[in-house]
Amino acid sequence: MDIIYADNNATTQIAPSVLDEMMPYLKDYYGNPSSMHTFGGQVGKKIQEARAQTASLLNATPEEILFTSCGTESDSTAINAAIRSNPTKKHIVTTRVEHPAVKNLCEKLAKDGFRITYVPVDQNGALDLDFLYQSLTDDTAIVSIMWANNETGVIFPVEKIASVVKGKGIAFHTDAVQAVGKIPIDLKNSDIDMLSLSGHKIHAPKGIGALYIRKRTKFSPFLIGGHQEKGRRGGTENVASIIGLGAASRFSQELMEKENTEVKNLRDTLEKGLLEKIEHSFVNGEKERRLPNTTSIAFEYVEGEAILLMMDQFGICASSGSACTSGSLEPSHVLRAMGVPFTAAHGTIRFSLSTYNTMEEVNRIIEKLPPIIQTLRNMSPFWKQNQ
Ligand code: PLP
């Protein structure tokens, strides 16, 4: 059975050109980049090339890029660095809709005595900026706001927020794991202090990420060890994956235009087709300021997990808007924060496309999904009650 992979916000296929660049560094050039000999030294040079490629995707300088193991590590490194660098400040500002990489860290820090302000969103997923600005105090150590939401694709005005936060002398971090590679990012002309990204969302392998740290930003390392990464992260480098991230950054830069035209057109066609064919369905979140590849669609009165299982039989891969916790299917914290009604949040499916998807695949989803929803609705007591 052919797979239709529409779950690219979860992870992406490694681009063949990325894999080609990595292979020699898994097989032949296995030297340690910290070694004095030429054999290791040549690997170090290739890491610097990857650093420059990653910087270029963000319009940053190579010295501002720190390689990490993933987006989660980048988020933790940034937030922990800010609170360690400002030991007297005990307040953190973030949003209600962050990825668990930030959300769960903040919940842990709350237990450690930090005061956390969670900025709310409206029913379109847009941030309450007045609430955010009013929450900033002399005690605020860091503001961490995601660039784009992984579930709905809604984009936050982080550049605007960063300049207000900077004006108050507070550190600003953004989790841009979903934004990088999908929308243009220009850090040179922004007030963002730190930015997290992850390789496996942009066609590099899993287990590699990066943190942008603006020059002169106060920093304190998370992993203490050797002198790698200029002492900002100990541990022998994940060489092949770093090279993969560099290659993927170049690949993403080349594809940015296509992402915002062709991939967007696929997403729009999918969205329109499903909404037209399936009654009682709607898009979660504002449609304009949104990632070009993502759509979160609520199919009322059905269970998202049941939809996923039935789509799986046709090889269609997507994600639901629920988090399976302790046996009960809770709608995601993002949809709850937006006030999406229970009967819609439960039936939400996120489709996230990439440059590897085709119109034929989109049409197949539009053909296969309506009968699946109808079958499930015929079994649903909620559906019957609302007819
Ligand atoms: N932040 C966001 C917005 C994400 O979507 C993800 C992954 O889904 C992460 C952070 C975590 O990235 P990683 O899987 O590389 O740890």
mmCIF file of C-alpha atoms and ligand atoms in Angstrom:
data_model
loop_
_atom_site.group_PDB
_atom_site.id
_atom_site.type_symbol
_atom_site.label_atom_id
_atom_site.label_comp_id
_atom_site.label_asym_id
_atom_site.label_seq_id
_atom_site.Cartn_x
_atom_site.Cartn_y
_atom_site.Cartn_z
ATOM 1 C CA MET A 1 0.000 0.000 0.000
ATOM 2 C CA ASP A 2 1.270 3.464 -0.848
ATOM 3 C CA ILE A 3 1.672 5.754 2.127
ATOM 4 C CA ILE A 4 0.265 9.287 2.005
ATOM 5 C CA TYR A 5 2.352 11.107 4.568
ATOM 6 C CA ALA A 6 0.447 14.195 5.725
ATOM 7 C CA ASP A 7 2.080 14.450 9.164
ATOM 8 C CA ASN A 8 5.092 16.643 8.449
ATOM 9 C CA ASN A 9 4.725 18.732 11.616
ATOM 10 C CA ALA A 10 5.420 15.501 13.527
ATOM 11 C CA THR A 11 8.518 14.730 11.491
ATOM 12 C CA THR A 12 9.726 14.800 7.885
ATOM 13 C CA GLN A 13 11.399 12.523 5.388
ATOM 14 C CA ILE A 14 15.181 13.033 5.150
ATOM 15 C CA ALA A 15 15.861 14.714 1.805
ATOM 16 C CA PRO A 16 17.979 12.433 -0.423
ATOM 17 C CA SER A 17 20.509 15.255 -0.968
ATOM 18 C CA VAL A 18 20.826 15.618 2.843
ATOM 19 C CA LEU A 19 21.489 11.913 3.272
ATOM 20 C CA ASP A 20 24.082 11.971 0.481
ATOM 21 C CA GLU A 21 25.995 14.708 2.268
ATOM 22 C CA MET A 22 25.872 12.845 5.571
ATOM 23 C CA MET A 23 26.961 9.391 4.405
ATOM 24 C CA PRO A 24 30.725 9.996 4.050
ATOM 25 C CA TYR A 25 30.780 11.296 7.633
ATOM 26 C CA LEU A 26 29.163 8.093 8.912
ATOM 27 C CA LYS A 27 31.458 5.807 6.900
ATOM 28 C CA ASP A 28 34.804 7.289 5.972
ATOM 29 C CA TYR A 29 35.469 10.552 7.808
ATOM 30 C CA TYR A 30 35.002 9.345 11.362
ATOM 31 C CA GLY A 31 37.674 11.526 12.952
ATOM 32 C CA ASN A 32 36.914 13.560 16.057
ATOM 33 C CA PRO A 33 36.569 17.234 15.078
ATOM 34 C CA SER A 34 38.503 18.233 18.224
ATOM 35 C CA SER A 35 41.575 16.167 17.230
ATOM 36 C CA MET A 36 44.818 17.861 16.235
ATOM 37 C CA HIS A 37 45.380 15.670 13.160
ATOM 38 C CA THR A 38 44.256 16.555 9.661
ATOM 39 C CA PHE A 39 41.896 13.562 9.552
ATOM 40 C CA GLY A 40 39.814 14.988 12.417
ATOM 41 C CA GLY A 41 40.403 18.601 11.439
ATOM 42 C CA GLN A 42 38.683 18.172 8.068
ATOM 43 C CA VAL A 43 35.544 17.125 9.938
ATOM 44 C CA GLY A 44 35.750 20.298 12.033
ATOM 45 C CA LYS A 45 35.832 22.356 8.821
ATOM 46 C CA LYS A 46 32.703 20.629 7.556
ATOM 47 C CA ILE A 47 30.933 21.429 10.850
ATOM 48 C CA GLN A 48 31.765 25.093 10.360
ATOM 49 C CA GLU A 49 30.283 24.897 6.860
ATOM 50 C CA ALA A 50 27.077 23.427 8.336
ATOM 51 C CA ARG A 51 27.033 26.200 10.954
ATOM 52 C CA ALA A 52 27.235 28.816 8.200
ATOM 53 C CA GLN A 53 24.437 27.112 6.231
ATOM 54 C CA THR A 54 22.186 26.983 9.296
ATOM 55 C CA ALA A 55 22.958 30.634 10.085
ATOM 56 C CA SER A 56 22.160 31.630 6.513
ATOM 57 C CA LEU A 57 18.636 30.156 6.736
ATOM 58 C CA LEU A 58 17.998 32.535 9.668
ATOM 59 C CA ASN A 59 20.052 35.496 8.418
ATOM 60 C CA ALA A 60 22.291 35.139 11.470
ATOM 61 C CA THR A 61 26.059 34.749 11.795
ATOM 62 C CA PRO A 62 27.711 31.320 12.225
ATOM 63 C CA GLU A 63 29.016 32.257 15.708
ATOM 64 C CA GLU A 64 25.418 32.684 16.826
ATOM 65 C CA ILE A 65 24.524 29.026 16.127
ATOM 66 C CA LEU A 66 24.860 26.370 18.826
ATOM 67 C CA PHE A 67 24.193 22.770 17.765
ATOM 68 C CA THR A 68 22.024 20.742 20.161
ATOM 69 C CA SER A 69 20.357 17.331 20.053
ATOM 70 C CA CYS A 70 16.799 18.504 19.287
ATOM 71 C CA GLY A 71 14.243 21.288 19.567
ATOM 72 C CA THR A 72 13.449 20.268 23.133
ATOM 73 C CA GLU A 73 17.073 20.637 24.201
ATOM 74 C CA SER A 74 17.264 24.035 22.511
ATOM 75 C CA ASP A 75 14.162 25.239 24.391
ATOM 76 C CA SER A 76 15.472 23.954 27.722
ATOM 77 C CA THR A 77 18.914 25.424 27.110
ATOM 78 C CA ALA A 78 17.485 28.853 26.294
ATOM 79 C CA ILE A 79 15.100 29.102 29.235
ATOM 80 C CA ASN A 80 17.562 27.660 31.735
ATOM 81 C CA ALA A 81 20.318 29.953 30.458
ATOM 82 C CA ALA A 82 18.127 33.012 30.972
ATOM 83 C CA ILE A 83 17.131 32.101 34.510
ATOM 84 C CA ARG A 84 20.672 31.163 35.506
ATOM 85 C CA SER A 85 22.030 34.393 34.033
ATOM 86 C CA ASN A 86 19.441 36.444 35.979
ATOM 87 C CA PRO A 87 19.393 34.625 39.343
ATOM 88 C CA THR A 88 17.377 37.295 41.159
ATOM 89 C CA LYS A 89 14.498 37.226 38.663
ATOM 90 C CA LYS A 90 11.748 34.702 39.330
ATOM 91 C CA HIS A 91 9.123 35.382 36.673
ATOM 92 C CA ILE A 92 8.662 33.785 33.235
ATOM 93 C CA VAL A 93 6.139 34.773 30.564
ATOM 94 C CA THR A 94 4.956 32.237 27.997
ATOM 95 C CA THR A 95 1.686 31.245 26.285
ATOM 96 C CA ARG A 96 -1.082 28.779 26.943
ATOM 97 C CA VAL A 97 -0.418 27.000 23.665
ATOM 98 C CA GLU A 98 3.300 26.136 23.754
ATOM 99 C CA HIS A 99 4.656 22.729 22.817
ATOM 100 C CA PRO A 100 5.312 20.453 25.851
ATOM 101 C CA ALA A 101 9.031 21.252 25.416
ATOM 102 C CA VAL A 102 8.288 24.703 26.894
ATOM 103 C CA LYS A 103 4.993 24.040 28.683
ATOM 104 C CA ASN A 104 6.219 21.143 30.826
ATOM 105 C CA LEU A 105 9.503 22.877 31.601
ATOM 106 C CA CYS A 106 7.592 25.939 32.840
ATOM 107 C CA GLU A 107 5.332 23.710 34.928
ATOM 108 C CA LYS A 108 8.438 22.190 36.517
ATOM 109 C CA LEU A 109 9.941 25.624 37.129
ATOM 110 C CA ALA A 110 6.687 26.691 38.804
ATOM 111 C CA LYS A 111 7.219 23.852 41.287
ATOM 112 C CA ASP A 112 10.751 25.180 41.831
ATOM 113 C CA GLY A 113 9.350 28.561 42.877
ATOM 114 C CA PHE A 114 9.087 30.536 39.621
ATOM 115 C CA ARG A 115 5.968 32.529 38.857
ATOM 116 C CA ILE A 116 4.741 31.719 35.348
ATOM 117 C CA THR A 117 2.367 33.907 33.340
ATOM 118 C CA TYR A 118 0.564 32.044 30.557
ATOM 119 C CA VAL A 119 -0.682 34.503 27.931
ATOM 120 C CA PRO A 120 -4.132 33.458 26.640
ATOM 121 C CA VAL A 121 -5.265 33.176 23.014
ATOM 122 C CA ASP A 122 -8.683 33.955 21.505
ATOM 123 C CA GLN A 123 -10.906 31.544 19.597
ATOM 124 C CA ASN A 124 -8.793 32.117 16.467
ATOM 125 C CA GLY A 125 -5.614 31.168 18.291
ATOM 126 C CA ALA A 126 -4.343 34.789 18.272
ATOM 127 C CA LEU A 127 -2.355 35.988 21.303
ATOM 128 C CA ASP A 128 -3.665 38.617 23.708
ATOM 129 C CA LEU A 129 -0.801 41.089 23.235
ATOM 130 C CA ASP A 130 -2.087 43.636 25.782
ATOM 131 C CA PHE A 131 -2.179 40.928 28.429
ATOM 132 C CA LEU A 132 1.370 39.939 27.457
ATOM 133 C CA TYR A 133 2.794 43.459 27.652
ATOM 134 C CA GLN A 134 1.036 44.182 30.949
ATOM 135 C CA SER A 135 2.484 41.039 32.500
ATOM 136 C CA LEU A 136 6.129 42.190 32.045
ATOM 137 C CA THR A 137 7.750 43.287 35.317
ATOM 138 C CA ASP A 138 11.212 44.024 36.698
ATOM 139 C CA ASP A 139 11.201 40.454 37.979
ATOM 140 C CA THR A 140 10.722 38.882 34.493
ATOM 141 C CA ALA A 141 13.753 36.755 33.546
ATOM 142 C CA ILE A 142 12.585 35.638 30.105
ATOM 143 C CA VAL A 143 9.670 35.754 27.689
ATOM 144 C CA SER A 144 9.311 32.574 25.603
ATOM 145 C CA ILE A 145 6.717 32.668 22.812
ATOM 146 C CA MET A 146 6.497 30.136 20.001
ATOM 147 C CA TRP A 147 6.777 31.473 16.432
ATOM 148 C CA ALA A 148 4.164 29.141 14.956
ATOM 149 C CA ASN A 149 1.875 26.659 16.634
ATOM 150 C CA ASN A 150 2.519 23.013 15.827
ATOM 151 C CA GLU A 151 -1.181 22.040 15.951
ATOM 152 C CA THR A 152 -2.951 24.885 14.166
ATOM 153 C CA GLY A 153 -0.053 26.495 12.283
ATOM 154 C CA VAL A 154 -1.114 29.934 13.666
ATOM 155 C CA ILE A 155 1.808 32.389 13.521
ATOM 156 C CA PHE A 156 2.516 34.785 16.409
ATOM 157 C CA PRO A 157 3.997 38.272 15.788
ATOM 158 C CA VAL A 158 7.224 37.380 17.606
ATOM 159 C CA GLU A 159 9.365 40.081 15.987
ATOM 160 C CA LYS A 160 6.987 42.783 17.228
ATOM 161 C CA ILE A 161 6.801 41.190 20.686
ATOM 162 C CA ALA A 162 10.609 40.847 20.836
ATOM 163 C CA SER A 163 11.124 44.561 20.281
ATOM 164 C CA VAL A 164 8.718 45.491 23.104
ATOM 165 C CA VAL A 165 10.355 42.934 25.425
ATOM 166 C CA LYS A 166 13.834 44.161 24.507
ATOM 167 C CA GLY A 167 12.762 47.719 25.274
ATOM 168 C CA LYS A 168 12.238 46.570 28.841
ATOM 169 C CA GLY A 169 15.636 44.843 29.007
ATOM 170 C CA ILE A 170 14.130 41.339 29.241
ATOM 171 C CA ALA A 171 15.483 38.288 27.361
ATOM 172 C CA PHE A 172 13.278 36.996 24.528
ATOM 173 C CA HIS A 173 13.263 33.407 23.261
ATOM 174 C CA THR A 174 11.137 31.876 20.523
ATOM 175 C CA ASP A 175 10.462 28.218 19.824
ATOM 176 C CA ALA A 176 10.588 28.380 16.030
ATOM 177 C CA VAL A 177 10.684 24.609 15.505
ATOM 178 C CA GLN A 178 7.630 24.732 13.217
ATOM 179 C CA ALA A 179 8.333 28.095 11.601
ATOM 180 C CA VAL A 180 11.881 27.490 10.380
ATOM 181 C CA GLY A 181 11.985 26.405 6.750
ATOM 182 C CA LYS A 182 8.320 27.268 6.215
ATOM 183 C CA ILE A 183 8.361 31.051 6.476
ATOM 184 C CA PRO A 184 11.240 33.510 5.961
ATOM 185 C CA ILE A 185 13.152 34.391 9.131
ATOM 186 C CA ASP A 186 15.514 37.353 9.393
ATOM 187 C CA LEU A 187 17.211 37.461 12.786
ATOM 188 C CA LYS A 188 19.726 40.139 11.896
ATOM 189 C CA ASN A 189 16.889 42.630 11.695
ATOM 190 C CA SER A 190 15.033 41.470 14.781
ATOM 191 C CA ASP A 191 15.330 41.803 18.572
ATOM 192 C CA ILE A 192 15.037 38.065 19.207
ATOM 193 C CA ASP A 193 17.751 36.901 21.641
ATOM 194 C CA MET A 194 17.372 33.139 21.282
ATOM 195 C CA LEU A 195 15.585 30.876 18.781
ATOM 196 C CA SER A 196 15.119 27.097 18.797
ATOM 197 C CA LEU A 197 14.967 24.882 15.727
ATOM 198 C CA SER A 198 14.899 21.157 15.064
ATOM 199 C CA GLY A 199 16.445 19.198 12.183
ATOM 200 C CA HIS A 200 13.805 16.519 11.755
ATOM 201 C CA LYS A 201 11.116 19.094 10.915
ATOM 202 C CA ILE A 202 13.105 20.338 7.923
ATOM 203 C CA HIS A 203 14.185 17.093 6.205
ATOM 204 C CA ALA A 204 17.311 16.459 8.328
ATOM 205 C CA PRO A 205 17.522 13.435 10.653
ATOM 206 C CA LYS A 206 16.064 13.165 14.142
ATOM 207 C CA GLY A 207 18.391 13.945 17.054
ATOM 208 C CA ILE A 208 19.832 17.233 15.830
ATOM 209 C CA GLY A 209 18.736 20.773 16.596
ATOM 210 C CA ALA A 210 20.169 24.228 17.027
ATOM 211 C CA LEU A 211 19.814 27.227 19.259
ATOM 212 C CA TYR A 212 20.469 30.700 17.894
ATOM 213 C CA ILE A 213 22.001 32.905 20.579
ATOM 214 C CA ARG A 214 22.334 36.541 19.604
ATOM 215 C CA LYS A 215 25.829 37.969 20.081
ATOM 216 C CA ARG A 216 26.347 39.415 23.577
ATOM 217 C CA THR A 217 23.292 37.596 25.003
ATOM 218 C CA LYS A 218 23.982 36.442 28.559
ATOM 219 C CA PHE A 219 24.403 32.662 28.374
ATOM 220 C CA SER A 220 25.098 29.820 30.728
ATOM 221 C CA PRO A 221 25.622 26.263 29.357
ATOM 222 C CA PHE A 222 23.194 23.450 30.019
ATOM 223 C CA LEU A 223 25.574 20.559 29.283
ATOM 224 C CA ILE A 224 28.863 21.045 31.093
ATOM 225 C CA GLY A 225 31.798 19.066 29.738
ATOM 226 C CA GLY A 226 34.443 19.535 27.058
ATOM 227 C CA HIS A 227 35.192 22.709 25.181
ATOM 228 C CA GLN A 228 32.998 21.808 22.173
ATOM 229 C CA GLU A 229 30.763 24.532 20.751
ATOM 230 C CA LYS A 230 33.108 27.108 22.320
ATOM 231 C CA GLY A 231 32.303 25.742 25.788
ATOM 232 C CA ARG A 232 28.585 26.389 25.320
ATOM 233 C CA ARG A 233 27.706 22.674 25.082
ATOM 234 C CA GLY A 234 30.018 19.862 26.126
ATOM 235 C CA GLY A 235 29.977 16.519 24.304
ATOM 236 C CA THR A 236 31.546 15.210 21.097
ATOM 237 C CA GLU A 237 29.581 16.568 18.174
ATOM 238 C CA ASN A 238 26.933 14.522 16.331
ATOM 239 C CA VAL A 239 28.975 15.131 13.196
ATOM 240 C CA ALA A 240 26.920 13.489 10.444
ATOM 241 C CA SER A 241 23.659 14.952 11.749
ATOM 242 C CA ILE A 242 25.156 18.430 12.036
ATOM 243 C CA ILE A 243 26.221 18.138 8.412
ATOM 244 C CA GLY A 244 22.689 16.924 7.658
ATOM 245 C CA LEU A 245 21.211 19.981 9.387
ATOM 246 C CA GLY A 246 23.464 22.262 7.328
ATOM 247 C CA ALA A 247 22.402 20.540 4.092
ATOM 248 C CA ALA A 248 18.735 20.637 5.153
ATOM 249 C CA SER A 249 19.012 24.356 5.915
ATOM 250 C CA ARG A 250 20.258 24.993 2.380
ATOM 251 C CA PHE A 251 17.519 22.700 0.992
ATOM 252 C CA SER A 252 14.844 24.598 2.988
ATOM 253 C CA GLN A 253 16.164 27.946 1.852
ATOM 254 C CA GLU A 254 15.951 26.830 -1.775
ATOM 255 C CA LEU A 255 12.424 25.496 -1.235
ATOM 256 C CA MET A 256 11.002 28.444 0.730
ATOM 257 C CA GLU A 257 9.291 29.894 -2.332
ATOM 258 C CA LYS A 258 7.784 26.520 -3.234
ATOM 259 C CA GLU A 259 6.580 26.013 0.348
ATOM 260 C CA ASN A 260 4.617 29.268 0.120
ATOM 261 C CA THR A 261 3.173 28.603 -3.325
ATOM 262 C CA GLU A 262 2.971 24.917 -4.268
ATOM 263 C CA VAL A 263 2.731 23.388 -0.784
ATOM 264 C CA LYS A 264 0.291 26.123 0.251
ATOM 265 C CA ASN A 265 -1.829 25.364 -2.818
ATOM 266 C CA LEU A 266 -1.918 21.677 -1.855
ATOM 267 C CA ARG A 267 -2.967 22.610 1.692
ATOM 268 C CA ASP A 268 -5.653 25.024 0.466
ATOM 269 C CA THR A 269 -7.027 22.457 -1.980
ATOM 270 C CA LEU A 270 -7.155 19.812 0.745
ATOM 271 C CA GLU A 271 -8.858 22.163 3.180
ATOM 272 C CA LYS A 272 -11.430 23.427 0.673
ATOM 273 C CA GLY A 273 -12.182 19.922 -0.611
ATOM 274 C CA LEU A 274 -12.778 18.496 2.868
ATOM 275 C CA LEU A 275 -14.856 21.445 4.102
ATOM 276 C CA GLU A 276 -17.036 21.303 0.983
ATOM 277 C CA LYS A 277 -17.637 17.585 1.164
ATOM 278 C CA ILE A 278 -18.065 17.184 4.922
ATOM 279 C CA GLU A 279 -20.807 19.096 6.713
ATOM 280 C CA HIS A 280 -20.239 20.227 10.310
ATOM 281 C CA SER A 281 -16.525 20.718 9.813
ATOM 282 C CA PHE A 282 -14.391 23.849 10.260
ATOM 283 C CA VAL A 283 -10.801 25.038 10.455
ATOM 284 C CA ASN A 284 -9.323 25.690 13.906
ATOM 285 C CA GLY A 285 -7.420 28.975 14.111
ATOM 286 C CA GLU A 286 -7.063 32.036 11.944
ATOM 287 C CA LYS A 287 -6.581 31.224 8.276
ATOM 288 C CA GLU A 288 -4.419 34.126 7.154
ATOM 289 C CA ARG A 289 -1.497 34.287 9.589
ATOM 290 C CA ARG A 290 -0.797 30.580 9.371
ATOM 291 C CA LEU A 291 1.962 28.212 8.224
ATOM 292 C CA PRO A 292 1.490 27.370 4.541
ATOM 293 C CA ASN A 293 1.580 23.590 5.080
ATOM 294 C CA THR A 294 -0.767 23.114 8.058
ATOM 295 C CA THR A 295 -4.514 22.756 8.497
ATOM 296 C CA SER A 296 -6.292 21.707 11.671
ATOM 297 C CA ILE A 297 -9.836 20.643 10.817
ATOM 298 C CA ALA A 298 -12.555 19.834 13.334
ATOM 299 C CA PHE A 299 -15.045 17.171 12.219
ATOM 300 C CA GLU A 300 -17.821 17.529 14.753
ATOM 301 C CA TYR A 301 -19.333 14.590 16.671
ATOM 302 C CA VAL A 302 -16.630 12.010 15.873
ATOM 303 C CA GLU A 303 -13.461 10.815 17.604
ATOM 304 C CA GLY A 304 -10.156 11.911 16.072
ATOM 305 C CA GLU A 305 -8.480 8.640 17.041
ATOM 306 C CA ALA A 306 -11.148 6.632 15.211
ATOM 307 C CA ILE A 307 -10.633 8.810 12.114
ATOM 308 C CA LEU A 308 -6.873 8.233 12.290
ATOM 309 C CA LEU A 309 -7.306 4.458 12.569
ATOM 310 C CA MET A 310 -9.649 4.346 9.597
ATOM 311 C CA MET A 311 -7.413 6.617 7.504
ATOM 312 C CA ASP A 312 -4.505 4.371 8.435
ATOM 313 C CA GLN A 313 -6.188 1.512 6.586
ATOM 314 C CA PHE A 314 -5.773 3.581 3.413
ATOM 315 C CA GLY A 315 -2.169 4.476 4.275
ATOM 316 C CA ILE A 316 -3.076 8.084 5.151
ATOM 317 C CA CYS A 317 -0.943 9.480 8.022
ATOM 318 C CA ALA A 318 -2.015 12.557 10.027
ATOM 319 C CA SER A 319 -2.414 13.520 13.710
ATOM 320 C CA SER A 320 -5.364 14.108 16.000
ATOM 321 C CA GLY A 321 -6.074 16.998 18.343
ATOM 322 C CA SER A 322 -6.164 14.848 21.450
ATOM 323 C CA ALA A 323 -3.528 13.732 23.870
ATOM 324 C CA CYS A 324 -4.027 10.255 25.224
ATOM 325 C CA THR A 325 -3.374 10.663 28.920
ATOM 326 C CA SER A 326 -4.019 8.041 31.580
ATOM 327 C CA GLY A 327 -6.601 6.240 29.483
ATOM 328 C CA SER A 328 -8.843 9.270 28.940
ATOM 329 C CA LEU A 329 -8.799 11.140 25.662
ATOM 330 C CA GLU A 330 -8.358 14.784 26.635
ATOM 331 C CA PRO A 331 -8.610 17.355 23.841
ATOM 332 C CA SER A 332 -5.244 19.085 23.358
ATOM 333 C CA HIS A 333 -4.356 22.038 25.592
ATOM 334 C CA VAL A 334 -4.099 24.181 22.434
ATOM 335 C CA LEU A 335 -7.684 23.557 21.335
ATOM 336 C CA ARG A 336 -8.906 23.951 24.922
ATOM 337 C CA ALA A 337 -7.078 27.293 25.229
ATOM 338 C CA MET A 338 -8.877 28.444 22.065
ATOM 339 C CA GLY A 339 -12.211 27.401 23.529
ATOM 340 C CA VAL A 340 -12.956 24.919 20.716
ATOM 341 C CA PRO A 341 -16.139 23.069 21.802
ATOM 342 C CA PHE A 342 -15.608 19.587 23.194
ATOM 343 C CA THR A 343 -17.508 17.881 20.348
ATOM 344 C CA ALA A 344 -15.253 19.569 17.768
ATOM 345 C CA ALA A 345 -11.906 19.356 19.590
ATOM 346 C CA HIS A 346 -12.343 15.599 19.900
ATOM 347 C CA GLY A 347 -12.816 15.219 16.174
ATOM 348 C CA THR A 348 -9.908 17.414 15.133
ATOM 349 C CA ILE A 349 -7.326 16.189 12.644
ATOM 350 C CA ARG A 350 -4.120 18.026 11.767
ATOM 351 C CA PHE A 351 -2.849 17.580 8.230
ATOM 352 C CA SER A 352 0.653 18.916 7.611
ATOM 353 C CA LEU A 353 2.107 18.694 4.128
ATOM 354 C CA SER A 354 5.567 19.014 2.612
ATOM 355 C CA THR A 355 7.250 19.392 -0.716
ATOM 356 C CA TYR A 356 7.044 15.602 -1.140
ATOM 357 C CA ASN A 357 3.239 15.583 -1.259
ATOM 358 C CA THR A 358 1.352 15.635 -4.575
ATOM 359 C CA MET A 359 -2.062 16.797 -5.816
ATOM 360 C CA GLU A 360 -2.915 13.154 -6.472
ATOM 361 C CA GLU A 361 -2.396 12.408 -2.775
ATOM 362 C CA VAL A 362 -4.493 15.398 -1.750
ATOM 363 C CA ASN A 363 -7.292 14.219 -4.015
ATOM 364 C CA ARG A 364 -7.095 10.753 -2.522
ATOM 365 C CA ILE A 365 -7.543 12.165 0.991
ATOM 366 C CA ILE A 366 -10.519 14.234 -0.233
ATOM 367 C CA GLU A 367 -12.011 11.057 -1.727
ATOM 368 C CA LYS A 368 -11.370 8.723 1.239
ATOM 369 C CA LEU A 369 -12.204 10.909 4.234
ATOM 370 C CA PRO A 370 -15.904 11.828 3.722
ATOM 371 C CA PRO A 371 -17.158 8.201 3.835
ATOM 372 C CA ILE A 372 -14.970 7.579 6.914
ATOM 373 C CA ILE A 373 -16.560 10.522 8.749
ATOM 374 C CA GLN A 374 -20.042 9.407 7.669
ATOM 375 C CA THR A 375 -19.456 5.852 8.905
ATOM 376 C CA LEU A 376 -18.253 7.133 12.277
ATOM 377 C CA ARG A 377 -21.092 9.618 12.600
ATOM 378 C CA ASN A 378 -23.619 6.857 11.935
ATOM 379 C CA MET A 379 -22.228 5.160 15.068
ATOM 380 C CA SER A 380 -22.000 8.340 17.154
ATOM 381 C CA PRO A 381 -24.680 9.081 19.799
ATOM 382 C CA PHE A 382 -23.640 12.790 19.725
ATOM 383 C CA TRP A 383 -24.290 12.940 15.991
ATOM 384 C CA LYS A 384 -27.713 11.327 16.370
ATOM 385 C CA GLN A 385 -28.645 13.726 19.182
ATOM 386 C CA ASN A 386 -27.771 16.705 16.996
ATOM 387 C CA GLN A 387 -29.696 15.635 13.902
HETATM 388 N N1 PLP B 1 8.587 22.812 19.660
HETATM 389 C C1 PLP B 1 7.633 22.611 18.735
HETATM 390 C C2 PLP B 1 6.749 23.758 18.352
HETATM 391 C C3 PLP B 1 7.469 21.362 18.132
HETATM 392 O O1 PLP B 1 6.519 21.185 17.218
HETATM 393 C C4 PLP B 1 8.336 20.314 18.522
HETATM 394 C C5 PLP B 1 8.149 18.964 17.965
HETATM 395 O O2 PLP B 1 7.076 18.580 17.574
HETATM 396 C C6 PLP B 1 9.336 20.573 19.487
HETATM 397 C C7 PLP B 1 9.428 21.833 20.028
HETATM 398 C C8 PLP B 1 10.293 19.518 19.933
HETATM 399 O O3 PLP B 1 11.249 19.257 18.940
HETATM 400 P P1 PLP B 1 12.116 17.938 19.021
HETATM 401 O O4 PLP B 1 11.238 16.806 18.616
HETATM 402 O O5 PLP B 1 13.238 18.145 18.063
HETATM 403 O O6 PLP B 1 12.596 17.816 20.421
#
